[in-house]
mmCIF file of C-alpha atoms and ligand atoms in Angstrom:
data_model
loop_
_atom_site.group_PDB
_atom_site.id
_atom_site.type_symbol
_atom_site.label_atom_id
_atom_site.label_comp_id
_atom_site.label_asym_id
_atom_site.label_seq_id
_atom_site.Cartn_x
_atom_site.Cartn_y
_atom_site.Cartn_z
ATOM 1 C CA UNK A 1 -10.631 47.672 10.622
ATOM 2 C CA UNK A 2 -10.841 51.215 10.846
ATOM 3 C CA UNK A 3 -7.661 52.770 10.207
ATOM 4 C CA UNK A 4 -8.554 56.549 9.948
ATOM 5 C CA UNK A 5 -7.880 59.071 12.514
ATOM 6 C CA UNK A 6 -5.386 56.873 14.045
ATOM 7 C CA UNK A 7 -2.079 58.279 15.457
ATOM 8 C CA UNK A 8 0.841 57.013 14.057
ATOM 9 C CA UNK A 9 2.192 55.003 17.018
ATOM 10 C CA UNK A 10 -1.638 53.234 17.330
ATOM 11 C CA UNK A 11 -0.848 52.276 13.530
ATOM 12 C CA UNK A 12 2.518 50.528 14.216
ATOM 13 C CA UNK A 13 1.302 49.108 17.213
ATOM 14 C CA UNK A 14 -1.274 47.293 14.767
ATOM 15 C CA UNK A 15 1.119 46.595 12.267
ATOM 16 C CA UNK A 16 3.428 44.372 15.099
ATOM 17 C CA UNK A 17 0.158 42.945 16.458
ATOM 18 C CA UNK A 18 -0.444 41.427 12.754
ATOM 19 C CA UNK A 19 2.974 40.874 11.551
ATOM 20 C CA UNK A 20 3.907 39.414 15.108
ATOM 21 C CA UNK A 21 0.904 37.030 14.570
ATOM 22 C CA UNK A 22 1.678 33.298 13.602
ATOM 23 C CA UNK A 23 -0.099 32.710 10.218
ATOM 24 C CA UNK A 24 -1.434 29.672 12.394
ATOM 25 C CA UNK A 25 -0.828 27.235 14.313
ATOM 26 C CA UNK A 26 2.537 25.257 13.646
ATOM 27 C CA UNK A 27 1.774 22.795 10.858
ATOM 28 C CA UNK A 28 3.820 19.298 11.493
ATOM 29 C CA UNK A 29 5.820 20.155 8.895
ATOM 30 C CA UNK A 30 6.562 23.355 10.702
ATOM 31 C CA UNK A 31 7.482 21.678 13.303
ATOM 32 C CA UNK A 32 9.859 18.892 11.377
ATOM 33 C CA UNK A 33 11.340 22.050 9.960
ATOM 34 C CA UNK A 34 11.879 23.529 13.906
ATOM 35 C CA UNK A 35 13.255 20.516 14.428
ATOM 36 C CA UNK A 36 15.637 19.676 11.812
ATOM 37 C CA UNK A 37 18.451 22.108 13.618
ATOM 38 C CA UNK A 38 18.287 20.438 16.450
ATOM 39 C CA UNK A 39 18.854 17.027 14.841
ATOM 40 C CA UNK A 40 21.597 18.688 13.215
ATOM 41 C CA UNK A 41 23.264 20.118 16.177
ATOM 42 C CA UNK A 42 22.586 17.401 19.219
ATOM 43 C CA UNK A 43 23.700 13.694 18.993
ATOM 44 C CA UNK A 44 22.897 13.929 22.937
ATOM 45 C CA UNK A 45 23.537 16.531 25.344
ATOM 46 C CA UNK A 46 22.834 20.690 25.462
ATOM 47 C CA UNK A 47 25.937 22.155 24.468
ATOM 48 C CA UNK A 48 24.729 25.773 22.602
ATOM 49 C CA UNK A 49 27.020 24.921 19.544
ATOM 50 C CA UNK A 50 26.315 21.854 19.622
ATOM 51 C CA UNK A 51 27.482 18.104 20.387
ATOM 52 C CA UNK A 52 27.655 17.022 16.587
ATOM 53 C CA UNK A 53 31.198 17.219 15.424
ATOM 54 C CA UNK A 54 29.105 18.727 12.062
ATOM 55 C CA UNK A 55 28.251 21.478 14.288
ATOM 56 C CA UNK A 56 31.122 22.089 15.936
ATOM 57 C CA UNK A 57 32.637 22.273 12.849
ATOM 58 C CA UNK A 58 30.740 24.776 11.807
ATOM 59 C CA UNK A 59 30.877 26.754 14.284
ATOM 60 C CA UNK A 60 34.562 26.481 14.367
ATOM 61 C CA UNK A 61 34.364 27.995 10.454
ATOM 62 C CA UNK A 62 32.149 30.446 11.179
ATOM 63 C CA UNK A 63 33.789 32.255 14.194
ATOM 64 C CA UNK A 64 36.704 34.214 15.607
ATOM 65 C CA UNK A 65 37.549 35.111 18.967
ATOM 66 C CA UNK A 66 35.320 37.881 19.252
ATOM 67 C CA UNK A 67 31.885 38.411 19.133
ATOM 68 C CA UNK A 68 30.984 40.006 15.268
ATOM 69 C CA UNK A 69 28.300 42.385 17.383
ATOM 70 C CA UNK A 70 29.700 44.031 20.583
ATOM 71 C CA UNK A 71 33.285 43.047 19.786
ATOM 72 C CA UNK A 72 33.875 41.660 23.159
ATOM 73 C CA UNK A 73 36.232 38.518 23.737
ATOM 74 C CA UNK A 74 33.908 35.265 24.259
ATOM 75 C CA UNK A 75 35.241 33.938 26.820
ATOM 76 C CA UNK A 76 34.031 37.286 28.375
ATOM 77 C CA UNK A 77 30.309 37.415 26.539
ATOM 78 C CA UNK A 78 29.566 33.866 28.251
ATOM 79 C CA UNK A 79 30.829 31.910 24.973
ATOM 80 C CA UNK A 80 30.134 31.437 21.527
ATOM 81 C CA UNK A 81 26.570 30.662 20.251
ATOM 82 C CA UNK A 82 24.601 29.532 17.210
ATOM 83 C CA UNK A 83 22.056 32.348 16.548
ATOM 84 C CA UNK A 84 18.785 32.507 13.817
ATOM 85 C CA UNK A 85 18.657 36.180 12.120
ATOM 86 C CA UNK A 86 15.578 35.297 11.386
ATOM 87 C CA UNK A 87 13.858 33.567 14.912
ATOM 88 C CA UNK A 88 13.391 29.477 13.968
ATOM 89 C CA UNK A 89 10.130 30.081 15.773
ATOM 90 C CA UNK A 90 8.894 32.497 12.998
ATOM 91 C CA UNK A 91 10.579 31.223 10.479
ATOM 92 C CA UNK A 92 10.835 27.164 10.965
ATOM 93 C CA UNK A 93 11.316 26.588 7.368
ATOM 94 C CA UNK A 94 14.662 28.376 7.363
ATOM 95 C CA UNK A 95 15.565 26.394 10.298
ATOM 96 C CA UNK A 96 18.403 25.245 8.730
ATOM 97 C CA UNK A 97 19.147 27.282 6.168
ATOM 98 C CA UNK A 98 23.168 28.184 6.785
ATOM 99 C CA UNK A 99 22.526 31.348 5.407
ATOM 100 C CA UNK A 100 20.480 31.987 8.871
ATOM 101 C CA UNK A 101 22.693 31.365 11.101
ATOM 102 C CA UNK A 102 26.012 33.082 12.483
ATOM 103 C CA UNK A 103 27.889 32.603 15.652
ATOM 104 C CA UNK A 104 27.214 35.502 18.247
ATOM 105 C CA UNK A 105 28.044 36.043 22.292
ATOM 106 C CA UNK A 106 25.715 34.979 24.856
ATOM 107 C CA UNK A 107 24.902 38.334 25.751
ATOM 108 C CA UNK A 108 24.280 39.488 22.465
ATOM 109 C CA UNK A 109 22.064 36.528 21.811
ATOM 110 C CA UNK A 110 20.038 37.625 24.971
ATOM 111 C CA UNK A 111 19.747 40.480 23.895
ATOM 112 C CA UNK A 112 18.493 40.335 20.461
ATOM 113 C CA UNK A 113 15.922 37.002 21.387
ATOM 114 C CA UNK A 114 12.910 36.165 18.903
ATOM 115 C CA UNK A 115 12.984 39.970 17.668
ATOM 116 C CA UNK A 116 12.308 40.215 13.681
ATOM 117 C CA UNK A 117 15.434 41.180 11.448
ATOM 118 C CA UNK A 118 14.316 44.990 11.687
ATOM 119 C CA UNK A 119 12.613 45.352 14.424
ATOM 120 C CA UNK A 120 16.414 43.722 15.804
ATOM 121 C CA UNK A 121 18.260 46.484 13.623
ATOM 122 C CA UNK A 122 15.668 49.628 14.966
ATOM 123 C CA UNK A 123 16.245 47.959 18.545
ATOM 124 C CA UNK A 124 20.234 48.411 18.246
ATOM 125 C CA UNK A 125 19.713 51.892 16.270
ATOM 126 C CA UNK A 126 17.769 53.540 19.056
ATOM 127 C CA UNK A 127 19.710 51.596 21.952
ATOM 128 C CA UNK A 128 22.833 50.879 21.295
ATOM 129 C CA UNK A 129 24.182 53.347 17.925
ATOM 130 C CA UNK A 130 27.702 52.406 18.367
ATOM 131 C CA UNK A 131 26.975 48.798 17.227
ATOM 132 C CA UNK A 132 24.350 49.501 14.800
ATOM 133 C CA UNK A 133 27.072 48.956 11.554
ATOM 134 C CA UNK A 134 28.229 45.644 12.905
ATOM 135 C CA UNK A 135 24.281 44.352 12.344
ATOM 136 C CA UNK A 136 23.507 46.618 9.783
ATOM 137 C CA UNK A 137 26.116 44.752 7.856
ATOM 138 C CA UNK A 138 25.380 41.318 8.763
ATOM 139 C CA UNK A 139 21.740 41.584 7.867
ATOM 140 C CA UNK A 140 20.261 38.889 6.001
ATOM 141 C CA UNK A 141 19.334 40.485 2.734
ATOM 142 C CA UNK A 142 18.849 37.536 0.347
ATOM 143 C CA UNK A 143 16.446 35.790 2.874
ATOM 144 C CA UNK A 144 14.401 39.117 3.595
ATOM 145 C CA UNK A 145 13.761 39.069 -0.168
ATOM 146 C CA UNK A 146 12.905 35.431 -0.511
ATOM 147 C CA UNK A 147 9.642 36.451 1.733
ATOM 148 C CA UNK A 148 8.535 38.114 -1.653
ATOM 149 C CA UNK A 149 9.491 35.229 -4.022
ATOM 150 C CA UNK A 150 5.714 33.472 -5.351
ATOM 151 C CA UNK A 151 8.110 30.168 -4.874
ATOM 152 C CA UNK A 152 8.053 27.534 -2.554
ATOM 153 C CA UNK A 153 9.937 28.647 0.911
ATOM 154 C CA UNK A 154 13.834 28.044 0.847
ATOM 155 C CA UNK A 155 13.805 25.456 3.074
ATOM 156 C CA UNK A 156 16.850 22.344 2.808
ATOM 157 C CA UNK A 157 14.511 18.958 2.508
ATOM 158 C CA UNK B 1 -26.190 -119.367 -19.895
ATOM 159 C CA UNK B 2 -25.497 -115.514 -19.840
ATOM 160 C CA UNK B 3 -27.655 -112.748 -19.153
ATOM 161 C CA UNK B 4 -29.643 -110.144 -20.659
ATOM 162 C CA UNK B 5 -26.717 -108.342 -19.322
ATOM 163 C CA UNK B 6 -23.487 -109.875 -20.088
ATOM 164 C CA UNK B 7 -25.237 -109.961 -23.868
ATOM 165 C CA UNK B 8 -25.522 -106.177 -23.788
ATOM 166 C CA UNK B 9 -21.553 -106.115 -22.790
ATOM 167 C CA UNK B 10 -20.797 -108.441 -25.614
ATOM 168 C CA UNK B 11 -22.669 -106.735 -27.754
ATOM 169 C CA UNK B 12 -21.114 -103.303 -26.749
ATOM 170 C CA UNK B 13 -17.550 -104.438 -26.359
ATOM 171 C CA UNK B 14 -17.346 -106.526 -29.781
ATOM 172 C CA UNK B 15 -19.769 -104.224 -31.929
ATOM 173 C CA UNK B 16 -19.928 -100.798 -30.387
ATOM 174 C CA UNK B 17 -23.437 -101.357 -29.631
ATOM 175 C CA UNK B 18 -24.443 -99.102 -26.511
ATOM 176 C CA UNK B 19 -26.490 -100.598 -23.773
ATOM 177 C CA UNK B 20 -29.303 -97.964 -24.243
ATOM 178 C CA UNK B 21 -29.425 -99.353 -27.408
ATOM 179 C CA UNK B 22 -29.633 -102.574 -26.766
ATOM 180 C CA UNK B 23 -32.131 -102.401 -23.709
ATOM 181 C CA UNK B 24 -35.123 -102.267 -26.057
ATOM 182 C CA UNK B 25 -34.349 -106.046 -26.992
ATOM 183 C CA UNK B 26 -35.050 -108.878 -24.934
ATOM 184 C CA UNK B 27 -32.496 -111.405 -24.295
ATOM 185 C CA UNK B 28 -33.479 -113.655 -27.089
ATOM 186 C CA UNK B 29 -33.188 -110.869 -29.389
ATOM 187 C CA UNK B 30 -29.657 -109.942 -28.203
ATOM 188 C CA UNK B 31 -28.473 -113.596 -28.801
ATOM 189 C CA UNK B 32 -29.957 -113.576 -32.074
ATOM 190 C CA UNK B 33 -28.595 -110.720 -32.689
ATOM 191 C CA UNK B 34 -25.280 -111.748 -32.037
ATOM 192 C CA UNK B 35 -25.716 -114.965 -33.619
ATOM 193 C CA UNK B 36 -26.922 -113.129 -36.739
ATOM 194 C CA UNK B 37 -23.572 -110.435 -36.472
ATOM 195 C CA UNK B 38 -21.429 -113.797 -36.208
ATOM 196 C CA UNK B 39 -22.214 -114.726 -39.740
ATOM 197 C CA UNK B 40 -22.872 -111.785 -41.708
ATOM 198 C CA UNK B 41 -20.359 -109.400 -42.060
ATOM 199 C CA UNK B 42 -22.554 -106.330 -44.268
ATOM 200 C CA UNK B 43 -24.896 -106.527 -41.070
ATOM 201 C CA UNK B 44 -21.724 -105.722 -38.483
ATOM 202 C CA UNK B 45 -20.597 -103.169 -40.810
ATOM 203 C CA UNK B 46 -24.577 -101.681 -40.434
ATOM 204 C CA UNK B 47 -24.021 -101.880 -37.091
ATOM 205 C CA UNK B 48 -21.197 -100.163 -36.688
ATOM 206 C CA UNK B 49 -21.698 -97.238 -39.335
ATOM 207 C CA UNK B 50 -25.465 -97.041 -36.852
ATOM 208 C CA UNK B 51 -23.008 -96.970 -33.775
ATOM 209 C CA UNK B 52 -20.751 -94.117 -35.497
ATOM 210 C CA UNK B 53 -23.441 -91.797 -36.195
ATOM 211 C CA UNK B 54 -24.876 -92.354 -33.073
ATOM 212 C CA UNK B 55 -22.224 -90.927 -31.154
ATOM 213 C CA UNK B 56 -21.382 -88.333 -33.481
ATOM 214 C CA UNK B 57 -24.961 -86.840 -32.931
ATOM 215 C CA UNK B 58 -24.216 -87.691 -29.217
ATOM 216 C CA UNK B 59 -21.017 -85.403 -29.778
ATOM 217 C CA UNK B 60 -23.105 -83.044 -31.608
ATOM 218 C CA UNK B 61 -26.153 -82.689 -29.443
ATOM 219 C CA UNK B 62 -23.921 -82.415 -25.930
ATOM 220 C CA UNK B 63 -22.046 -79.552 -28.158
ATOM 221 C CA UNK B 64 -24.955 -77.488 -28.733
ATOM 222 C CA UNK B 65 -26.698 -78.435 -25.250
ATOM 223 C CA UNK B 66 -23.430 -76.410 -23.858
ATOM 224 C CA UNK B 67 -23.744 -73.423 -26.809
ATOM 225 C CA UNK B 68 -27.502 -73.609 -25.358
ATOM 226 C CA UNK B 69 -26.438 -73.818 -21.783
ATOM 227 C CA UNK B 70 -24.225 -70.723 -22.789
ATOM 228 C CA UNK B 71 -26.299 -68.287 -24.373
ATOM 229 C CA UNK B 72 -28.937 -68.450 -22.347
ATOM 230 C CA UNK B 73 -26.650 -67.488 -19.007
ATOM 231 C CA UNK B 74 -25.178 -64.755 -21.025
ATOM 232 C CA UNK B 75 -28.982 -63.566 -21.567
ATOM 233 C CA UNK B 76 -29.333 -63.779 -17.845
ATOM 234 C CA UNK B 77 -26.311 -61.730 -17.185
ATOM 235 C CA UNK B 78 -27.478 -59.010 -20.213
ATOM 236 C CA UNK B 79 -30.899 -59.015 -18.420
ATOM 237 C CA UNK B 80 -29.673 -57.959 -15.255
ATOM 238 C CA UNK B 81 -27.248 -55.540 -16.463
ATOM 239 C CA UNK B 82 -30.100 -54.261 -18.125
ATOM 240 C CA UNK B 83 -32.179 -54.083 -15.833
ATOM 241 C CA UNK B 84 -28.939 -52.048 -13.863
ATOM 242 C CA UNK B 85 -29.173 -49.876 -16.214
ATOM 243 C CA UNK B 86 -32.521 -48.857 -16.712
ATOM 244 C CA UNK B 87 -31.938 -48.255 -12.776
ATOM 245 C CA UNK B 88 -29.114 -46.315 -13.341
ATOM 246 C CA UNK B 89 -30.643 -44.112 -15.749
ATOM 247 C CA UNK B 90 -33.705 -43.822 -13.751
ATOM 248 C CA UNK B 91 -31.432 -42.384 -10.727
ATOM 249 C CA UNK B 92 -29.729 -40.605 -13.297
ATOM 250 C CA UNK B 93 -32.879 -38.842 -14.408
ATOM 251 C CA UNK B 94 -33.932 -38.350 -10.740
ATOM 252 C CA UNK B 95 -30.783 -36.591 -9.904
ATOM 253 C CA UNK B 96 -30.868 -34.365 -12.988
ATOM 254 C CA UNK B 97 -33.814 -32.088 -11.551
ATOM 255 C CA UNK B 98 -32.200 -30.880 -8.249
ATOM 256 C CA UNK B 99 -28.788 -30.783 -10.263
ATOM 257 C CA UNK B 100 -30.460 -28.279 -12.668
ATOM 258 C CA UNK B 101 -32.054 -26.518 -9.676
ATOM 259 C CA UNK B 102 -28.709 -25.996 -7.983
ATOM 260 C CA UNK B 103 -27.002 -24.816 -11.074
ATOM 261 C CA UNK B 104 -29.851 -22.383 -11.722
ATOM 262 C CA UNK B 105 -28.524 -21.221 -8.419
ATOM 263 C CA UNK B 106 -24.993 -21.365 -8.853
ATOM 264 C CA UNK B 107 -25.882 -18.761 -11.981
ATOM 265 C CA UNK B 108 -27.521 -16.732 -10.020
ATOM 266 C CA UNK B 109 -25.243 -16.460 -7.335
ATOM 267 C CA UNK B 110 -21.951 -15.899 -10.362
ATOM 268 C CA UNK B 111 -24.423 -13.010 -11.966
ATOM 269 C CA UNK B 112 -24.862 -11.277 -8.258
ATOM 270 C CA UNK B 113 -21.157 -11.564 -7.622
ATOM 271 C CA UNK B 114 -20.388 -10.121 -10.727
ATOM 272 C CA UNK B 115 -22.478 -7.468 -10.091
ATOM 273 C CA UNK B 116 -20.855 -6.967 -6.779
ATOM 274 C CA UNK B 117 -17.773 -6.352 -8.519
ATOM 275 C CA UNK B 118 -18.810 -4.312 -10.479
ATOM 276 C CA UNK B 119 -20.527 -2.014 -7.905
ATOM 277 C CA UNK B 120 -17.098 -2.044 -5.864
ATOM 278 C CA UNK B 121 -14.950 -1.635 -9.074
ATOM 279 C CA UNK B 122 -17.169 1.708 -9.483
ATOM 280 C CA UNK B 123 -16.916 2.567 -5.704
ATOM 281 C CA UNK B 124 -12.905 2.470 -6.008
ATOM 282 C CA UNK B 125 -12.977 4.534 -9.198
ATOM 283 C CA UNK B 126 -14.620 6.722 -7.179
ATOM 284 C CA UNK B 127 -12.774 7.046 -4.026
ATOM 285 C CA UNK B 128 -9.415 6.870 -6.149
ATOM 286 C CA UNK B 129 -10.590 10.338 -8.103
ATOM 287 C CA UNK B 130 -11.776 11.555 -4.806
ATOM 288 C CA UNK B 131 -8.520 10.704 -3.147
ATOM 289 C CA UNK B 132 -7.046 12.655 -6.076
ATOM 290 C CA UNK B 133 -9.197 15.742 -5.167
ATOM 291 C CA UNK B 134 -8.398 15.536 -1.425
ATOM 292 C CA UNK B 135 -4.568 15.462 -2.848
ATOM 293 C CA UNK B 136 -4.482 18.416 -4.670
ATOM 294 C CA UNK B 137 -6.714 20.406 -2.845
ATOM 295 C CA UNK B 138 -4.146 19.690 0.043
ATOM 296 C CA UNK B 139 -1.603 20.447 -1.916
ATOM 297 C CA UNK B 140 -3.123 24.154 -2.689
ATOM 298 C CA UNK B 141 -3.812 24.109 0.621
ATOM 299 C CA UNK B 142 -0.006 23.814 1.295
ATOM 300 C CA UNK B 143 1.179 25.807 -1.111
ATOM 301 C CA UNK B 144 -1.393 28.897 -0.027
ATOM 302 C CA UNK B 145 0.011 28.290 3.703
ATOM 303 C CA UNK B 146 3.500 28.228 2.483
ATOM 304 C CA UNK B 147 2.901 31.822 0.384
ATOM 305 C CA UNK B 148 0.537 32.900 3.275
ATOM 306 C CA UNK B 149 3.386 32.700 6.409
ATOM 307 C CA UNK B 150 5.885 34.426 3.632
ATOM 308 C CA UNK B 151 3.414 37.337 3.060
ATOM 309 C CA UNK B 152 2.969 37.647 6.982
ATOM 310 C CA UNK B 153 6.446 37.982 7.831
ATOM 311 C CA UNK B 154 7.563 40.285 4.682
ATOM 312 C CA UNK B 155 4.241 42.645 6.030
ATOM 313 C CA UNK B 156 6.161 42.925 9.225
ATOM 314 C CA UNK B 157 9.893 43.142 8.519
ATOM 315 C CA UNK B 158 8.709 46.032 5.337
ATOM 316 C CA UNK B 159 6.648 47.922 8.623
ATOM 317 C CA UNK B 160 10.048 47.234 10.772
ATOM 318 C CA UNK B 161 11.954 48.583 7.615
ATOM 319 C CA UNK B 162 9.759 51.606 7.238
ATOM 320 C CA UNK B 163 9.755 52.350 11.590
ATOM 321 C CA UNK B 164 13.918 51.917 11.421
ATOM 322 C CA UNK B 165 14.161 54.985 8.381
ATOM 323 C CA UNK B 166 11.714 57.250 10.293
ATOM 324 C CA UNK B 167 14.194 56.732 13.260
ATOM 325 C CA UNK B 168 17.035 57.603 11.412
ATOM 326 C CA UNK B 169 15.401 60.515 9.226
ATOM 327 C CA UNK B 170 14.169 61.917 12.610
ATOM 328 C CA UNK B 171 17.441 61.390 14.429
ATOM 329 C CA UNK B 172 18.938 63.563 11.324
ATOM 330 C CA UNK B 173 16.655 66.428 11.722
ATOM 331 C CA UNK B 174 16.696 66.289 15.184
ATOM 332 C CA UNK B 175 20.002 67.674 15.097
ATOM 333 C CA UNK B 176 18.800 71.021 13.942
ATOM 334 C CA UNK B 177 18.413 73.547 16.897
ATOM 335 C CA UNK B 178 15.381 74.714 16.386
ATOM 336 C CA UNK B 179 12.905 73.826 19.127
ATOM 337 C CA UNK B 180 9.737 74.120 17.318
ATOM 338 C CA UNK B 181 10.704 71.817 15.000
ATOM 339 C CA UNK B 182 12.338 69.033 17.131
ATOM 340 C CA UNK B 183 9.274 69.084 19.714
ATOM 341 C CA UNK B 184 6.880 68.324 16.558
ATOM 342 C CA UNK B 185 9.145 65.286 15.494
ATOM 343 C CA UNK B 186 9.558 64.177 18.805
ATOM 344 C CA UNK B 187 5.681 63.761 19.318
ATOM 345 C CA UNK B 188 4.976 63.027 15.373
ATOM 346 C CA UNK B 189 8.053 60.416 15.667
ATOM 347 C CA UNK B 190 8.294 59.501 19.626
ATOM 348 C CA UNK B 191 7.101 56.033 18.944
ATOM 349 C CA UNK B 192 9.140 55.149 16.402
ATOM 350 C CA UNK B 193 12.399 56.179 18.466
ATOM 351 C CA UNK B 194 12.107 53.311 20.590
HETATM 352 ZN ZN1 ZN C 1 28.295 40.051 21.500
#
């Protein structure tokens, strides 16, 4: 690829078109990974926290009656949900890694959707600046760095 | 007058004198005879150590006649069991040759089975080490997928990392009024501002 003379915007672009690229195809253990939060959050059912009293639990420890983003009630944000910083998709083997998940809004879930931590954190900075502290602060720092660890990937077997 | 007959009774009953005895003398004889045993005592005691002996040997001879009579059925009976036998052995010896032929076989067929084993003993070595290869090379496999999806997404959040400070550097400077300055950002910078 030839990267000189290129603006800097044609540059990023590349640099999403790569880093937005799945290494490959889901390998089944991927996939077992994908799957292991939804084995830990449905017995039966589609509740968005979940129908297992484990994940209800959690939820129930790991929220208030706001939304830790906008700040907004939840019964007024459409309700509490379980969110990935880091999209399961992307990152299946941290899937269930409790450090990856917090309980956000509907909206705010909506909002923020498979986006990558910064691209998610730029997103808010340009958008909405008001808000930017409340993810700034809840950014998942220890797992970012774990992308650079030569070990295994921290996934919960 | 009595009989050749009736003498031979008298002469059996009174002396011990059997009839085959007396048959080879005619009937004067036998009453001479008698007349002769009526007076002389030495001559009856003749007669009857002659009648003794006589049917001792008859004892005797009837004896061995039945030893005879014995031995040679037993040498009938050991001449056909013999003659079994030589049979026997002559089947025997008939049956040895295809015997030997079939355990020349049987050899042959243990050594070829052996080898057999032998061959597949080697062919499992084989396949076990190669199942061994296959393992580990999957497992480098696994572990270079594992470090390769890290790499990818750490590429991507450091270029997201890098885009995010430009935004905020160039949001600081744009704050500066000078015009120049914040139309050069804005084109350097526009796609970072999202
Ligand atoms: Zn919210």
């Amino acid at each position: 690829m030839n990267l000189e003379g290129k603006e800097l915007g044609e540059l990023f672009r590349l640099a999403d078109e790569i880093g937005g690229k799945r290494y490959h195809r889901l390998t089944p253990q991927d996939f077992e990974d994908y799957r292991r939060f939804d084995y830990w959050r449905y017995v039966s059912g589609d509740f968005e926290c979940g129908t297992t009293q484990e994940s209800k639990d959690w939820v129930k420890d790991h929220s208030d009656w706001d939304c830790p983003i906008c700040e907004k009630s939840y019964s007024k944000t459409g309700g509490k949900t379980i969110d990935h910083k880091l999209p399961r998709a992307q990152y299946p083997w941290l899937s269930l890694n409790f450090e990856n998940l917090w309980v956000i809004c509907r909206a705010c879930n909506q909002r923020k959707g498979d986006m990558h931590w910064y691209e998610y954190e730029h997103y808010m900075f340009t958008r909405y600046p008001v808000l930017y502290l409340a993810v700034k602060s809840a950014r998942p720092s220890k797992l970012l760095r774990s992308l650079n660890d030569q070990t295994n990937p921290e996934t919960i077997r | 007058m009595a009989s050749k007959d009736e003498l031979q009774s008298i002469l059996k009953e009174k002396y011990g004198i059997n009839k085959n005895i007396s048959q080879e003398l005619s009937k004067e004889e036998c009453q001479k005879i008698l007349h002769l045993l009526s007076r002389e005592p030495s001559a009856i005691k003749l007669v009857e150590s002659f009648a003794q002996k006589n049917s001792s040997l008859g004892n005797k001879n009837s004896y061995y006649s039945r030893m005879r009579n014995q031995a040679e059925s037993k040498l009938k009976s050991l001449k056909t069991e013999y003659r079994g036998l030589e049979e026997s052995i002559k089947t025997l010896e008939k049956n040895k040759e295809p015997l030997g032929a079939r355990k020349k076989q049987l050899e042959q067929e243990r050594e070829k089975l052996e080898a057999d084993i032998q061959k597949l003993s080697a062919e499992n070595r084989d396949l076990g080490v190669e199942v061994k290869t296959l393992s580990s090379r999957n497992n480098e496999l696994t572990e270079a997928n594992d470090q390769l999806k890290k790499d990818n997404k750490a590429l991507k959040n450091l270029v997201d990392e890098i885009r995010l400070k430009l935004a905020m550097s160039t949001k600081k400077l744009l704050q500066y009024e000078d015009s120049e300055i914040r139309k050069a950002l804005i084109k350097m910078f526009g796609s970072t501002l999202g």
